[in-house]
Amino acid sequence: MTSRTAALVCGLLIFFCALSAFAQPPAPNQMPSVIQVPEAALATPNFDATAATNAYLAQIPADKMARSDAYFEGGYWMILWDFLYGVVVALLLLNLRCSARMRDLAERVTRFKPVHTFVYWLQYIVLTTVLFFPLTVYEDYFREHKYGLATQTFGPWMLDQIKNLGVDAVLLGLLAMLLFGVVRRLPRTWWIWGAAVTIMFMVFTVLIAPVYLVPIFNKVTPLNDPKLVDPILSMARANGIPAKNVYTIDASKQTTRMSANVSGFADTMRITLNDNLLRRGSPEEIQAVMGHEMGHYVMNHIYKSIMFFSIVIVLASAYLHGGVGWALTRWGEKWQIQGVGDTAVLPLVVLLVLIFGFVITPVMNTFSRTLEYEADMYGLNTSRQPDGFAQAAIHLGEYRKMSPGRIEEFIFFDHPSGRKRIYAAMRWKAENLKLFMPEQGSAAALGSIQGVDPSKK
Ligand SMILES: [Zn+2]
């Protein structure tokens, strides 16, 4: 980095720090927390799933719906701007021969090839992080604050960014060394072996993430407050998930979002419920979300995702093999890149991956959305909390558009839309009405299902 760039970066930092000190924190876009089951969603003999869905959606105040729609739709544009910005940066690095110069510098440091790759990588990631910083700070900091989704002041946010840079520098640097090693040794079949190495690296990262990567940013603890967790752990045991695999994370450090996930692989596989969910969710809602996460766990969605991503990686690798060769015969000399084994080729690889990723966004989202819908079905069957489920869908509506169009949902949604999820819950309720209508002579059924003796009511 030249001293001019360093001065510019410092200037920008001071500017943003000053700005954040004066900025008034906007109110969080909190959806109503304890939602009464609306009249049309009460269990009555003329219960109608569509009417119940509409009644739930009608509980969201219009201004909150508009704010959440604006946030989510803005995200569509961010996909485009990120893509275009990434393309421009990659083309500049190639055409201004910055990449070739970084390679030359790396080669002056040592004669040892893997170290070349790593030194090149360090220069690349620092330079691109600086170039992307204005976009990152807008997208991850100001925009999140504007919509009341962020809880961090600038300093801690910046610290997280630096940690992120450190993790990427080490982990992806390792991957770059491995891949360039493969390309140099196997110049003709590198794309097959490169894909295999990338897949193994992905599995390794998934395996270590919950234990070694997540704790760099947040505190993860096993769930143990008995009052809160007894019903959760009971559900887990009933579904064959050991209690030691249920955790909570202090996500409120960064965000107001309520969420939960399944992470890890083999022995590190675990369910994590974030503290926003545990704090703001009703017991019914928490059980519904827990049921959903158990669906991911029991239906092995992690393994299915690894299979799916492996196929994507092989396809991407074949495409890179063709694309890199094609581009280098045309512009290799101009860019001063000697071949696919030359580290200076990296911006070209990133450019091609950006295009690939941009084009297959709907495919990736549809894969994820399909698994999420499966987990929804499992969660409804397990938790038997359709109303808790509807409440959760409304809470998630703080950062996800509730009622998108069909094509919009197909392209942009990695989870089913809120409306779809509430409808699925109400449809389930319609088919299981007897569970909610004890006066219809099913009191015994209700009691046995919820673990209470109806006679003691
Ligand atoms: Zn899920």
Tab-separated table of C-alpha atoms and ligand atoms in Angstrom:
chain	number	residue	atom	x	y	z
A	1	MET	CA	0.000	0.000	0.000
A	2	THR	CA	1.410	3.416	-0.906
A	3	SER	CA	1.420	6.187	1.678
A	4	ARG	CA	-1.252	8.015	-0.374
A	5	THR	CA	-3.641	5.071	-0.161
A	6	ALA	CA	-2.836	4.681	3.523
A	7	ALA	CA	-3.654	8.358	4.110
A	8	LEU	CA	-6.867	7.985	2.131
A	9	VAL	CA	-7.921	4.948	4.146
A	10	CYS	CA	-7.162	6.719	7.445
A	11	GLY	CA	-9.108	9.760	6.241
A	12	LEU	CA	-12.098	7.601	5.344
A	13	LEU	CA	-11.957	5.821	8.690
A	14	ILE	CA	-11.891	9.090	10.631
A	15	PHE	CA	-14.746	10.404	8.492
A	16	PHE	CA	-16.898	7.333	9.164
A	17	CYS	CA	-16.040	7.311	12.878
A	18	ALA	CA	-17.078	10.954	13.141
A	19	LEU	CA	-20.241	10.284	11.194
A	20	SER	CA	-21.200	7.345	13.383
A	21	ALA	CA	-20.611	9.383	16.540
A	22	PHE	CA	-23.195	11.946	15.451
A	23	ALA	CA	-25.688	9.567	13.917
A	24	GLN	CA	-28.862	9.026	15.918
A	25	PRO	CA	-29.527	5.312	16.172
A	26	PRO	CA	-32.775	4.633	14.285
A	27	ALA	CA	-35.442	2.640	16.092
A	28	PRO	CA	-35.382	-1.085	15.419
A	29	ASN	CA	-38.020	-2.280	12.974
A	30	GLN	CA	-39.586	-4.523	15.579
A	31	MET	CA	-42.630	-6.459	14.559
A	32	PRO	CA	-45.196	-6.910	17.334
A	33	SER	CA	-43.824	-9.523	19.733
A	34	VAL	CA	-46.711	-11.218	21.438
A	35	ILE	CA	-49.206	-11.679	18.709
A	36	GLN	CA	-52.692	-12.645	19.703
A	37	VAL	CA	-53.967	-15.444	17.554
A	38	PRO	CA	-56.233	-13.391	15.279
A	39	GLU	CA	-59.908	-14.233	15.287
A	40	ALA	CA	-59.882	-15.749	11.804
A	41	ALA	CA	-57.027	-18.067	12.880
A	42	LEU	CA	-58.788	-19.444	15.952
A	43	ALA	CA	-59.734	-23.096	15.791
A	44	THR	CA	-63.408	-23.082	14.836
A	45	PRO	CA	-65.375	-25.515	12.670
A	46	ASN	CA	-65.283	-23.040	9.759
A	47	PHE	CA	-61.518	-22.433	9.970
A	48	ASP	CA	-60.106	-21.387	6.598
A	49	ALA	CA	-56.324	-21.445	5.994
A	50	THR	CA	-56.307	-18.549	3.539
A	51	ALA	CA	-58.448	-16.328	5.759
A	52	ALA	CA	-56.238	-17.206	8.751
A	53	THR	CA	-53.097	-16.346	6.761
A	54	ASN	CA	-54.543	-12.988	5.740
A	55	ALA	CA	-55.581	-12.287	9.333
A	56	TYR	CA	-52.007	-12.902	10.514
A	57	LEU	CA	-50.551	-10.691	7.804
A	58	ALA	CA	-53.051	-7.957	8.676
A	59	GLN	CA	-51.484	-7.750	12.153
A	60	ILE	CA	-48.308	-6.246	10.704
A	61	PRO	CA	-48.489	-2.438	10.798
A	62	ALA	CA	-48.289	-0.963	7.287
A	63	ASP	CA	-45.220	1.184	8.042
A	64	LYS	CA	-43.242	-1.815	9.331
A	65	MET	CA	-44.207	-3.869	6.298
A	66	ALA	CA	-43.097	-1.027	4.000
A	67	ARG	CA	-39.776	-0.646	5.831
A	68	SER	CA	-39.037	-4.367	5.684
A	69	ASP	CA	-39.979	-4.509	1.963
A	70	ALA	CA	-37.677	-1.563	1.257
A	71	TYR	CA	-34.820	-3.236	3.131
A	72	PHE	CA	-35.212	-6.555	1.369
A	73	GLU	CA	-35.730	-5.074	-2.108
A	74	GLY	CA	-32.660	-2.886	-1.574
A	75	GLY	CA	-30.815	-6.181	-1.114
A	76	TYR	CA	-31.646	-7.137	-4.732
A	77	TRP	CA	-29.820	-4.031	-5.904
A	78	MET	CA	-26.906	-4.767	-3.592
A	79	ILE	CA	-26.470	-8.118	-5.381
A	80	LEU	CA	-26.178	-6.213	-8.656
A	81	TRP	CA	-23.881	-3.459	-7.349
A	82	ASP	CA	-21.604	-5.965	-5.575
A	83	PHE	CA	-21.363	-7.939	-8.790
A	84	LEU	CA	-20.641	-4.948	-11.031
A	85	TYR	CA	-18.172	-3.446	-8.561
A	86	GLY	CA	-16.378	-6.798	-8.302
A	87	VAL	CA	-16.175	-7.046	-12.104
A	88	VAL	CA	-14.731	-3.532	-12.396
A	89	VAL	CA	-12.135	-4.166	-9.655
A	90	ALA	CA	-11.025	-7.437	-11.282
A	91	LEU	CA	-10.745	-5.817	-14.736
A	92	LEU	CA	-8.736	-2.921	-13.300
A	93	LEU	CA	-6.318	-5.241	-11.497
A	94	LEU	CA	-5.757	-7.145	-14.755
A	95	ASN	CA	-5.621	-4.267	-17.233
A	96	LEU	CA	-3.539	-1.889	-15.110
A	97	ARG	CA	-1.259	-4.929	-14.517
A	98	CYS	CA	-1.549	-4.461	-10.748
A	99	SER	CA	-1.909	-8.211	-10.518
A	100	ALA	CA	1.271	-8.795	-12.506
A	101	ARG	CA	3.130	-6.318	-10.270
A	102	MET	CA	1.908	-8.019	-7.083
A	103	ARG	CA	3.142	-11.313	-8.542
A	104	ASP	CA	6.575	-9.804	-9.318
A	105	LEU	CA	6.830	-8.476	-5.781
A	106	ALA	CA	5.869	-11.861	-4.309
A	107	GLU	CA	8.554	-13.555	-6.412
A	108	ARG	CA	11.200	-11.157	-5.118
A	109	VAL	CA	10.451	-12.191	-1.524
A	110	THR	CA	11.404	-15.853	-1.910
A	111	ARG	CA	12.051	-18.603	-4.455
A	112	PHE	CA	9.738	-21.002	-2.668
A	113	LYS	CA	6.555	-21.357	-4.795
A	114	PRO	CA	3.890	-21.883	-2.093
A	115	VAL	CA	5.185	-18.787	-0.293
A	116	HIS	CA	4.900	-16.808	-3.570
A	117	THR	CA	1.257	-17.764	-3.686
A	118	PHE	CA	0.661	-16.756	-0.090
A	119	VAL	CA	2.467	-13.417	-0.378
A	120	TYR	CA	0.562	-12.655	-3.576
A	121	TRP	CA	-2.679	-13.601	-1.802
A	122	LEU	CA	-1.953	-11.287	1.134
A	123	GLN	CA	-1.420	-8.330	-1.193
A	124	TYR	CA	-4.524	-9.233	-3.172
A	125	ILE	CA	-6.850	-9.558	-0.187
A	126	VAL	CA	-5.628	-6.375	1.522
A	127	LEU	CA	-5.929	-4.355	-1.706
A	128	THR	CA	-9.395	-5.664	-2.601
A	129	THR	CA	-10.642	-5.247	0.988
A	130	VAL	CA	-9.564	-1.588	0.868
A	131	LEU	CA	-11.149	-1.094	-2.573
A	132	PHE	CA	-14.399	-2.699	-1.401
A	133	PHE	CA	-14.441	-0.851	1.903
A	134	PRO	CA	-16.833	1.973	0.859
A	135	LEU	CA	-19.341	-0.628	-0.363
A	136	THR	CA	-18.870	-2.840	2.713
A	137	VAL	CA	-19.297	0.017	5.165
A	138	TYR	CA	-22.478	1.156	3.417
A	139	GLU	CA	-23.952	-2.322	3.086
A	140	ASP	CA	-22.987	-3.859	6.429
A	141	TYR	CA	-22.911	-0.817	8.651
A	142	PHE	CA	-24.950	2.221	7.534
A	143	ARG	CA	-27.686	0.314	5.750
A	144	GLU	CA	-28.109	-2.137	8.653
A	145	HIS	CA	-28.312	0.780	11.111
A	146	LYS	CA	-30.731	2.665	8.883
A	147	TYR	CA	-33.162	-0.249	9.097
A	148	GLY	CA	-32.600	-0.767	12.813
A	149	LEU	CA	-31.041	-4.202	12.345
A	150	ALA	CA	-27.537	-3.461	13.660
A	151	THR	CA	-26.545	-3.053	17.304
A	152	GLN	CA	-22.807	-2.337	16.963
A	153	THR	CA	-21.078	1.028	17.092
A	154	PHE	CA	-18.409	1.670	14.505
A	155	GLY	CA	-15.404	0.540	16.584
A	156	PRO	CA	-16.597	-3.005	17.376
A	157	TRP	CA	-17.954	-3.351	13.829
A	158	MET	CA	-14.546	-2.427	12.455
A	159	LEU	CA	-12.890	-4.918	14.792
A	160	ASP	CA	-15.141	-7.664	13.398
A	161	GLN	CA	-14.157	-6.625	9.873
A	162	ILE	CA	-10.470	-6.921	10.770
A	163	LYS	CA	-11.018	-10.350	12.319
A	164	ASN	CA	-12.867	-11.352	9.170
A	165	LEU	CA	-9.954	-10.210	7.054
A	166	GLY	CA	-7.593	-12.267	9.224
A	167	VAL	CA	-9.698	-15.426	8.878
A	168	ASP	CA	-9.989	-14.984	5.094
A	169	ALA	CA	-6.283	-14.260	4.760
A	170	VAL	CA	-5.317	-17.487	6.539
A	171	LEU	CA	-8.034	-19.905	5.376
A	172	LEU	CA	-8.402	-18.787	1.764
A	173	GLY	CA	-4.623	-18.271	1.578
A	174	LEU	CA	-4.252	-21.940	2.464
A	175	LEU	CA	-6.765	-22.884	-0.237
A	176	ALA	CA	-4.931	-20.703	-2.784
A	177	MET	CA	-1.608	-22.412	-1.981
A	178	LEU	CA	-3.185	-25.851	-2.362
A	179	LEU	CA	-4.941	-24.982	-5.634
A	180	PHE	CA	-1.944	-23.332	-7.299
A	181	GLY	CA	0.123	-26.339	-6.213
A	182	VAL	CA	-2.380	-28.619	-7.992
A	183	VAL	CA	-2.466	-26.459	-11.135
A	184	ARG	CA	1.346	-26.379	-11.416
A	185	ARG	CA	1.747	-30.133	-10.965
A	186	LEU	CA	-1.214	-31.235	-13.095
A	187	PRO	CA	-1.479	-28.624	-15.854
A	188	ARG	CA	-3.968	-30.640	-17.931
A	189	THR	CA	-6.285	-32.216	-15.366
A	190	TRP	CA	-6.045	-29.520	-12.671
A	191	TRP	CA	-9.727	-28.659	-12.839
A	192	ILE	CA	-10.756	-32.159	-11.650
A	193	TRP	CA	-8.194	-32.314	-8.824
A	194	GLY	CA	-8.767	-28.658	-8.005
A	195	ALA	CA	-12.476	-29.373	-7.559
A	196	ALA	CA	-11.637	-32.342	-5.291
A	197	VAL	CA	-9.328	-30.171	-3.145
A	198	THR	CA	-11.962	-27.409	-2.942
A	199	ILE	CA	-14.631	-29.907	-1.851
A	200	MET	CA	-12.367	-31.328	0.871
A	201	PHE	CA	-11.569	-27.805	1.977
A	202	MET	CA	-15.295	-26.994	2.165
A	203	VAL	CA	-15.955	-30.068	4.329
A	204	PHE	CA	-13.030	-29.101	6.573
A	205	THR	CA	-14.360	-25.555	6.968
A	206	VAL	CA	-17.890	-26.755	7.768
A	207	LEU	CA	-16.396	-29.133	10.337
A	208	ILE	CA	-14.297	-26.538	12.170
A	209	ALA	CA	-16.612	-23.524	11.799
A	210	PRO	CA	-18.802	-23.983	14.906
A	211	VAL	CA	-15.867	-24.823	17.155
A	212	TYR	CA	-13.068	-22.582	15.857
A	213	LEU	CA	-14.504	-19.877	13.574
A	214	VAL	CA	-17.802	-18.758	15.128
A	215	PRO	CA	-16.200	-18.190	18.595
A	216	ILE	CA	-13.796	-15.657	17.039
A	217	PHE	CA	-16.802	-13.333	16.654
A	218	ASN	CA	-19.354	-14.476	19.214
A	219	LYS	CA	-19.758	-16.347	22.453
A	220	VAL	CA	-21.396	-19.739	22.004
A	221	THR	CA	-22.655	-21.602	25.068
A	222	PRO	CA	-24.641	-24.789	25.607
A	223	LEU	CA	-28.273	-24.102	26.509
A	224	ASN	CA	-28.660	-24.662	30.226
A	225	ASP	CA	-31.236	-22.367	31.871
A	226	PRO	CA	-33.729	-25.121	32.790
A	227	LYS	CA	-36.808	-22.886	32.784
A	228	LEU	CA	-36.183	-21.832	29.233
A	229	VAL	CA	-34.663	-24.929	27.773
A	230	ASP	CA	-36.493	-27.911	29.264
A	231	PRO	CA	-39.170	-28.015	26.526
A	232	ILE	CA	-36.519	-27.410	23.858
A	233	LEU	CA	-34.258	-30.189	25.072
A	234	SER	CA	-37.233	-32.483	25.518
A	235	MET	CA	-38.146	-31.965	21.855
A	236	ALA	CA	-34.527	-32.558	20.885
A	237	ARG	CA	-34.346	-35.847	22.796
A	238	ALA	CA	-37.646	-36.982	21.295
A	239	ASN	CA	-36.088	-36.508	17.855
A	240	GLY	CA	-32.871	-38.304	18.652
A	241	ILE	CA	-30.729	-35.193	19.099
A	242	PRO	CA	-28.503	-35.194	22.213
A	243	ALA	CA	-28.804	-32.172	24.527
A	244	LYS	CA	-25.093	-31.473	24.111
A	245	ASN	CA	-25.872	-30.498	20.518
A	246	VAL	CA	-28.101	-27.525	21.383
A	247	TYR	CA	-26.412	-24.137	21.850
A	248	THR	CA	-27.116	-20.439	22.089
A	249	ILE	CA	-25.106	-17.545	20.658
A	250	ASP	CA	-24.932	-13.853	21.669
A	251	ALA	CA	-25.963	-12.587	18.230
A	252	SER	CA	-27.464	-9.466	19.858
A	253	LYS	CA	-23.886	-8.197	19.968
A	254	GLN	CA	-24.190	-7.460	16.247
A	255	THR	CA	-27.826	-7.617	15.223
A	256	THR	CA	-31.482	-7.430	16.268
A	257	ARG	CA	-32.353	-10.325	13.944
A	258	MET	CA	-33.945	-13.400	15.441
A	259	SER	CA	-32.527	-16.586	13.996
A	260	ALA	CA	-31.331	-20.120	14.530
A	261	ASN	CA	-29.306	-22.577	12.508
A	262	VAL	CA	-27.766	-25.998	12.202
A	263	SER	CA	-24.021	-25.957	11.643
A	264	GLY	CA	-21.079	-28.319	11.686
A	265	PHE	CA	-20.437	-31.776	10.380
A	266	ALA	CA	-20.202	-35.177	12.069
A	267	ASP	CA	-19.171	-34.578	15.695
A	268	THR	CA	-19.410	-30.793	15.482
A	269	MET	CA	-23.001	-30.783	14.121
A	270	ARG	CA	-25.210	-28.683	16.370
A	271	ILE	CA	-28.362	-26.578	16.603
A	272	THR	CA	-27.850	-22.951	17.664
A	273	LEU	CA	-30.695	-20.666	18.732
A	274	ASN	CA	-29.667	-17.028	18.897
A	275	ASP	CA	-30.274	-14.924	21.998
A	276	ASN	CA	-32.660	-12.530	20.193
A	277	LEU	CA	-34.963	-15.479	19.546
A	278	LEU	CA	-34.746	-16.753	23.130
A	279	ARG	CA	-35.368	-13.267	24.526
A	280	ARG	CA	-38.150	-12.054	22.240
A	281	GLY	CA	-39.836	-15.241	21.091
A	282	SER	CA	-42.869	-16.714	22.850
A	283	PRO	CA	-42.444	-20.325	24.078
A	284	GLU	CA	-44.678	-21.532	21.208
A	285	GLU	CA	-42.602	-19.602	18.710
A	286	ILE	CA	-39.295	-20.906	20.061
A	287	GLN	CA	-40.632	-24.455	19.875
A	288	ALA	CA	-41.741	-23.905	16.271
A	289	VAL	CA	-38.290	-22.603	15.298
A	290	MET	CA	-36.593	-25.418	17.202
A	291	GLY	CA	-38.776	-27.933	15.333
A	292	HIS	CA	-37.647	-26.375	12.048
A	293	GLU	CA	-33.958	-26.605	13.002
A	294	MET	CA	-34.435	-30.208	14.110
A	295	GLY	CA	-35.793	-30.853	10.615
A	296	HIS	CA	-32.481	-29.668	9.140
A	297	TYR	CA	-30.617	-31.842	11.618
A	298	VAL	CA	-32.623	-35.047	11.320
A	299	MET	CA	-33.029	-34.845	7.531
A	300	ASN	CA	-29.246	-34.404	7.156
A	301	HIS	CA	-29.509	-31.133	5.301
A	302	ILE	CA	-25.856	-30.379	6.002
A	303	TYR	CA	-24.799	-33.519	4.144
A	304	LYS	CA	-27.262	-32.843	1.312
A	305	SER	CA	-25.891	-29.295	1.023
A	306	ILE	CA	-22.339	-30.600	0.865
A	307	MET	CA	-23.379	-32.962	-1.962
A	308	PHE	CA	-25.111	-30.133	-3.811
A	309	PHE	CA	-22.191	-27.713	-3.394
A	310	SER	CA	-19.797	-30.427	-4.526
A	311	ILE	CA	-21.671	-30.688	-7.822
A	312	VAL	CA	-21.646	-26.892	-8.154
A	313	ILE	CA	-17.883	-26.833	-7.472
A	314	VAL	CA	-17.192	-29.465	-10.155
A	315	LEU	CA	-19.292	-27.540	-12.698
A	316	ALA	CA	-17.616	-24.252	-11.743
A	317	SER	CA	-14.223	-25.888	-12.086
A	318	ALA	CA	-14.960	-27.192	-15.593
A	319	TYR	CA	-16.220	-23.741	-16.556
A	320	LEU	CA	-13.064	-22.126	-15.115
A	321	HIS	CA	-10.910	-24.544	-17.087
A	322	GLY	CA	-12.547	-23.374	-20.318
A	323	GLY	CA	-12.915	-19.717	-19.329
A	324	VAL	CA	-9.390	-19.096	-18.047
A	325	GLY	CA	-7.831	-20.740	-21.112
A	326	TRP	CA	-10.042	-18.735	-23.457
A	327	ALA	CA	-9.326	-15.398	-21.770
A	328	LEU	CA	-5.566	-16.005	-21.468
A	329	THR	CA	-5.099	-16.794	-25.182
A	330	ARG	CA	-6.744	-13.444	-25.934
A	331	TRP	CA	-5.406	-11.129	-23.240
A	332	GLY	CA	-2.769	-13.119	-21.347
A	333	GLU	CA	0.086	-11.185	-22.905
A	334	LYS	CA	-1.527	-7.808	-22.309
A	335	TRP	CA	-2.135	-8.710	-18.662
A	336	GLN	CA	1.401	-10.178	-18.375
A	337	ILE	CA	0.079	-13.500	-17.106
A	338	GLN	CA	2.178	-16.522	-18.033
A	339	GLY	CA	-0.509	-19.155	-17.661
A	340	VAL	CA	-3.066	-20.672	-15.349
A	341	GLY	CA	-0.332	-21.618	-12.823
A	342	ASP	CA	0.749	-17.957	-12.511
A	343	THR	CA	-0.654	-16.388	-9.325
A	344	ALA	CA	-1.353	-13.175	-11.263
A	345	VAL	CA	-4.299	-15.034	-12.827
A	346	LEU	CA	-6.305	-14.726	-9.592
A	347	PRO	CA	-8.391	-11.623	-10.528
A	348	LEU	CA	-9.419	-13.421	-13.731
A	349	VAL	CA	-10.507	-16.473	-11.697
A	350	VAL	CA	-12.434	-14.217	-9.310
A	351	LEU	CA	-14.045	-12.413	-12.263
A	352	LEU	CA	-15.205	-15.708	-13.814
A	353	VAL	CA	-16.465	-17.000	-10.432
A	354	LEU	CA	-18.398	-13.743	-9.914
A	355	ILE	CA	-20.142	-14.192	-13.270
A	356	PHE	CA	-20.880	-17.863	-12.495
A	357	GLY	CA	-22.225	-17.028	-9.035
A	358	PHE	CA	-24.355	-14.181	-10.356
A	359	VAL	CA	-25.953	-16.371	-13.029
A	360	ILE	CA	-26.690	-19.315	-10.726
A	361	THR	CA	-28.076	-17.192	-7.842
A	362	PRO	CA	-31.670	-18.411	-8.493
A	363	VAL	CA	-30.498	-22.042	-8.579
A	364	MET	CA	-28.659	-21.693	-5.256
A	365	ASN	CA	-31.623	-19.887	-3.687
A	366	THR	CA	-34.058	-22.500	-4.958
A	367	PHE	CA	-31.963	-25.329	-3.508
A	368	SER	CA	-31.838	-23.603	-0.131
A	369	ARG	CA	-35.519	-22.604	-0.214
A	370	THR	CA	-36.507	-26.202	-0.961
A	371	LEU	CA	-34.618	-27.527	2.078
A	372	GLU	CA	-36.076	-24.739	4.216
A	373	TYR	CA	-39.589	-25.681	3.171
A	374	GLU	CA	-38.865	-29.318	4.069
A	375	ALA	CA	-37.634	-28.186	7.484
A	376	ASP	CA	-40.827	-26.131	7.883
A	377	MET	CA	-42.948	-29.234	7.316
A	378	TYR	CA	-40.865	-31.233	9.793
A	379	GLY	CA	-41.041	-28.397	12.309
A	380	LEU	CA	-44.831	-28.159	12.107
A	381	ASN	CA	-45.254	-31.897	12.571
A	382	THR	CA	-42.826	-31.998	15.477
A	383	SER	CA	-43.673	-28.830	17.402
A	384	ARG	CA	-47.427	-28.811	16.582
A	385	GLN	CA	-47.258	-25.046	17.002
A	386	PRO	CA	-48.740	-23.525	13.821
A	387	ASP	CA	-49.491	-20.252	15.601
A	388	GLY	CA	-45.986	-20.102	17.066
A	389	PHE	CA	-44.768	-20.744	13.562
A	390	ALA	CA	-46.831	-17.841	12.162
A	391	GLN	CA	-45.417	-15.566	14.874
A	392	ALA	CA	-41.884	-16.618	13.935
A	393	ALA	CA	-42.568	-15.898	10.246
A	394	ILE	CA	-43.753	-12.404	11.215
A	395	HIS	CA	-40.666	-11.805	13.338
A	396	LEU	CA	-38.426	-12.891	10.458
A	397	GLY	CA	-40.388	-10.372	8.376
A	398	GLU	CA	-38.338	-7.683	10.114
A	399	TYR	CA	-35.668	-8.374	7.512
A	400	ARG	CA	-37.413	-10.427	4.841
A	401	LYS	CA	-40.216	-9.341	2.507
A	402	MET	CA	-43.468	-11.061	3.522
A	403	SER	CA	-45.427	-11.197	0.258
A	404	PRO	CA	-43.200	-11.247	-2.848
A	405	GLY	CA	-44.325	-12.073	-6.382
A	406	ARG	CA	-43.735	-15.626	-7.639
A	407	ILE	CA	-40.758	-14.844	-9.883
A	408	GLU	CA	-39.297	-12.559	-7.227
A	409	GLU	CA	-39.455	-15.391	-4.698
A	410	PHE	CA	-37.912	-17.837	-7.182
A	411	ILE	CA	-34.936	-15.565	-7.922
A	412	PHE	CA	-34.169	-13.905	-4.601
A	413	PHE	CA	-35.531	-15.970	-1.710
A	414	ASP	CA	-33.312	-18.504	0.059
A	415	HIS	CA	-36.193	-19.206	2.476
A	416	PRO	CA	-39.904	-19.423	1.666
A	417	SER	CA	-41.581	-16.016	1.975
A	418	GLY	CA	-43.388	-15.149	5.193
A	419	ARG	CA	-46.776	-15.437	3.513
A	420	LYS	CA	-45.981	-18.945	2.221
A	421	ARG	CA	-44.750	-20.041	5.642
A	422	ILE	CA	-47.799	-18.712	7.462
A	423	TYR	CA	-50.059	-20.320	4.884
A	424	ALA	CA	-48.260	-23.663	5.326
A	425	ALA	CA	-48.741	-23.365	9.097
A	426	MET	CA	-52.425	-22.511	8.756
A	427	ARG	CA	-52.958	-25.337	6.268
A	428	TRP	CA	-51.393	-27.691	8.817
A	429	LYS	CA	-53.678	-26.263	11.494
A	430	ALA	CA	-56.724	-26.727	9.238
A	431	GLU	CA	-55.863	-30.404	8.808
A	432	ASN	CA	-55.242	-30.874	12.533
A	433	LEU	CA	-58.066	-28.770	13.923
A	434	LYS	CA	-59.062	-31.434	16.429
A	435	LEU	CA	-55.807	-30.808	18.338
A	436	PHE	CA	-56.961	-27.266	19.036
A	437	MET	CA	-60.635	-27.913	19.732
A	438	PRO	CA	-60.790	-29.744	23.074
A	439	GLU	CA	-64.511	-28.962	23.395
A	440	GLN	CA	-65.088	-31.165	20.333
A	441	GLY	CA	-64.298	-34.226	22.436
A	442	SER	CA	-60.560	-34.353	21.721
A	443	ALA	CA	-59.452	-33.062	25.084
A	444	ALA	CA	-57.664	-36.328	25.798
A	445	ALA	CA	-55.787	-36.107	22.506
A	446	LEU	CA	-54.769	-32.521	23.213
A	447	GLY	CA	-53.639	-33.392	26.716
A	448	SER	CA	-51.531	-36.326	25.705
A	449	ILE	CA	-49.887	-34.366	22.908
A	450	GLN	CA	-48.971	-31.345	24.969
A	451	GLY	CA	-48.021	-33.312	28.021
A	452	VAL	CA	-50.704	-31.822	30.280
A	453	ASP	CA	-53.533	-33.572	31.937
A	454	PRO	CA	-56.669	-31.790	30.671
A	455	SER	CA	-58.596	-32.760	33.790
A	456	LYS	CA	-56.323	-30.569	35.929
A	457	LYS	CA	-57.021	-27.410	33.949
B	1	ZN	ZN	-33.805	-23.287	8.179
